[in-house]
């Protein structure tokens, strides 16, 4: 059951509604997320996102499979999506409400550097395990 949440970028040029897959999020420790955001990415897998006005919405093709959406005006990181349209993950920091979401998992745990760590109890997945889930269409 999806849950619709509103969100927006820092400057307000981009306002959206996202249909979250559930009331949870993950931290991604992969090198691309850490370089893009300056640290691990907190994102929530989502069914769909509807952007009100896409004028300032830009995409960066970060891999063969995925692209990253951000606001051209203020740089806010918004979401990651499969180029095929098979799914997306919305960065929770841009949601208007996210304090009630639970920290479900840490992905690409094998890429996490040793100089930080979260003490939440989460399900941890390596990059290979994440890719296997994607391949299985989850
Ligand atoms: Zn903006
Ligand atoms: Zn990542």
Short mmCIF file of C-alpha atoms and ligand atoms in Angstrom, two decimals:
data_model
loop_
_atom_site.label_atom_id
_atom_site.label_comp_id
_atom_site.label_asym_id
_atom_site.label_seq_id
_atom_site.Cartn_x
_atom_site.Cartn_y
_atom_site.Cartn_z
CA UNK A 1 0.00 0.00 0.00
CA UNK A 2 1.52 3.29 -1.04
CA UNK A 3 1.42 6.43 0.99
CA UNK A 4 1.39 9.86 -0.66
CA UNK A 5 3.65 12.55 0.74
CA UNK A 6 4.36 16.10 -0.36
CA UNK A 7 7.83 17.49 -0.75
CA UNK A 8 9.74 20.39 -2.21
CA UNK A 9 13.25 21.61 -2.90
CA UNK A 10 14.99 24.22 -0.80
CA UNK A 11 14.05 27.17 -3.04
CA UNK A 12 10.49 25.98 -3.72
CA UNK A 13 10.82 25.89 -7.53
CA UNK A 14 10.07 22.17 -7.37
CA UNK A 15 7.03 20.92 -5.51
CA UNK A 16 6.02 17.29 -5.72
CA UNK A 17 3.91 14.45 -4.43
CA UNK A 18 5.47 11.02 -4.05
CA UNK A 19 3.77 7.67 -3.51
CA UNK A 20 6.04 5.91 -1.01
CA UNK A 21 6.10 2.12 -1.02
CA UNK A 22 5.89 2.17 2.77
CA UNK A 23 6.66 4.21 5.89
CA UNK A 24 10.36 3.41 5.89
CA UNK A 25 13.64 4.54 4.39
CA UNK A 26 17.14 3.26 3.82
CA UNK A 27 20.60 4.73 4.02
CA UNK A 28 22.74 4.18 0.94
CA UNK A 29 26.47 4.10 1.56
CA UNK A 30 27.53 3.69 -2.08
CA UNK A 31 30.30 5.88 -3.37
CA UNK A 32 28.03 7.74 -5.78
CA UNK A 33 25.50 8.71 -3.10
CA UNK A 34 28.25 9.81 -0.74
CA UNK A 35 29.95 11.90 -3.42
CA UNK A 36 26.64 13.37 -4.64
CA UNK A 37 25.35 14.29 -1.22
CA UNK A 38 28.42 14.60 0.94
CA UNK A 39 27.39 11.61 3.03
CA UNK A 40 25.14 8.55 3.02
CA UNK A 41 21.80 9.11 1.28
CA UNK A 42 18.51 8.67 3.15
CA UNK A 43 15.93 7.62 0.58
CA UNK A 44 12.61 5.85 0.45
CA UNK A 45 11.60 3.48 -2.37
CA UNK A 46 8.56 4.90 -4.13
CA UNK A 47 6.01 3.89 -6.71
CA UNK A 48 5.68 7.26 -8.42
CA UNK A 49 6.42 10.97 -8.16
CA UNK A 50 4.45 13.85 -9.64
CA UNK A 51 6.32 17.13 -10.04
CA UNK A 52 4.06 20.18 -10.30
CA UNK A 53 6.28 22.23 -12.62
CA UNK A 54 9.31 20.53 -14.19
CA UNK A 55 10.92 23.76 -15.49
CA UNK A 56 13.85 23.53 -13.05
CA UNK A 57 13.96 19.76 -12.71
CA UNK A 58 17.25 18.36 -14.02
CA UNK A 59 18.67 14.85 -14.27
CA UNK A 60 22.19 13.59 -13.99
CA UNK A 61 22.89 10.21 -15.57
CA UNK A 62 24.98 8.62 -12.82
CA UNK A 63 25.19 5.08 -14.19
CA UNK A 64 24.08 2.82 -16.98
CA UNK A 65 20.86 2.06 -15.08
CA UNK A 66 20.02 5.16 -13.10
CA UNK A 67 19.70 8.91 -13.08
CA UNK A 68 19.50 11.45 -10.29
CA UNK A 69 17.03 14.33 -10.14
CA UNK A 70 17.84 17.69 -8.64
CA UNK A 71 16.70 21.31 -8.69
CA UNK A 72 18.64 23.41 -11.18
CA UNK A 73 18.09 26.57 -9.12
CA UNK A 74 19.09 25.47 -5.61
CA UNK A 75 20.75 22.08 -6.13
CA UNK A 76 18.47 20.10 -3.81
CA UNK A 77 18.76 16.36 -4.38
CA UNK A 78 15.29 14.98 -5.03
CA UNK A 79 15.27 11.39 -6.20
CA UNK A 80 17.01 8.56 -8.02
CA UNK A 81 15.22 6.54 -10.68
CA UNK A 82 15.78 3.67 -13.06
CA UNK A 83 16.13 4.90 -16.63
CA UNK A 84 13.67 2.17 -17.61
CA UNK A 85 11.04 3.60 -15.27
CA UNK A 86 11.15 0.43 -13.14
CA UNK A 87 11.27 2.34 -9.87
CA UNK A 88 12.59 5.24 -7.90
CA UNK A 89 13.80 6.28 -4.48
CA UNK A 90 12.94 9.69 -3.07
CA UNK A 91 15.42 11.50 -0.84
CA UNK A 92 13.54 11.86 2.46
CA UNK A 93 15.07 15.17 3.48
CA UNK A 94 12.98 17.02 0.88
CA UNK A 95 9.69 15.52 2.11
CA UNK A 96 7.60 17.92 4.18
CA UNK A 97 7.07 15.18 6.78
CA UNK A 98 9.52 12.35 7.36
CA UNK A 99 10.11 12.14 11.09
CA UNK A 100 7.70 9.21 11.39
CA UNK A 101 9.40 7.04 8.76
CA UNK A 102 11.38 4.13 10.17
CA UNK A 103 15.01 3.42 9.35
CA UNK A 104 14.55 0.03 7.72
CA UNK A 105 17.82 -0.82 6.07
CA UNK A 106 21.30 0.18 5.07
CA UNK A 107 22.29 -0.66 1.53
CA UNK A 108 25.71 -0.98 -0.06
CA UNK A 109 26.84 -1.65 3.52
CA UNK A 110 30.03 -3.11 2.07
CA UNK A 111 30.89 0.37 0.77
CA UNK A 112 30.44 2.14 4.12
CA UNK A 113 33.70 3.63 5.35
CA UNK A 114 34.73 2.78 8.91
CA UNK A 115 34.77 6.40 10.06
CA UNK A 116 31.01 6.58 10.75
CA UNK A 117 28.19 4.23 11.69
CA UNK A 118 24.53 4.28 12.75
CA UNK A 119 23.44 2.46 15.87
CA UNK A 120 19.87 1.83 14.60
CA UNK A 121 18.91 -1.81 14.20
CA UNK A 122 18.50 -2.17 10.44
CA UNK A 123 18.57 -4.85 7.80
CA UNK A 124 21.85 -4.50 5.98
CA UNK A 125 22.39 -5.35 2.32
CA UNK A 126 25.57 -5.40 0.29
CA UNK A 127 25.70 -3.95 -3.21
CA UNK A 128 25.43 -7.44 -4.72
CA UNK A 129 22.34 -8.21 -2.61
CA UNK A 130 20.73 -4.93 -3.74
CA UNK A 131 21.46 -5.70 -7.39
CA UNK A 132 19.98 -9.18 -6.94
CA UNK A 133 16.76 -7.65 -5.53
CA UNK A 134 16.55 -5.23 -8.47
CA UNK A 135 17.11 -8.09 -10.90
CA UNK A 136 14.28 -10.00 -9.23
CA UNK A 137 12.01 -6.99 -9.82
CA UNK A 138 11.51 -6.11 -6.15
ZN1 LIG B 1 15.11 24.52 -5.81
ZN1 LIG B 2 23.78 4.95 -3.36
#
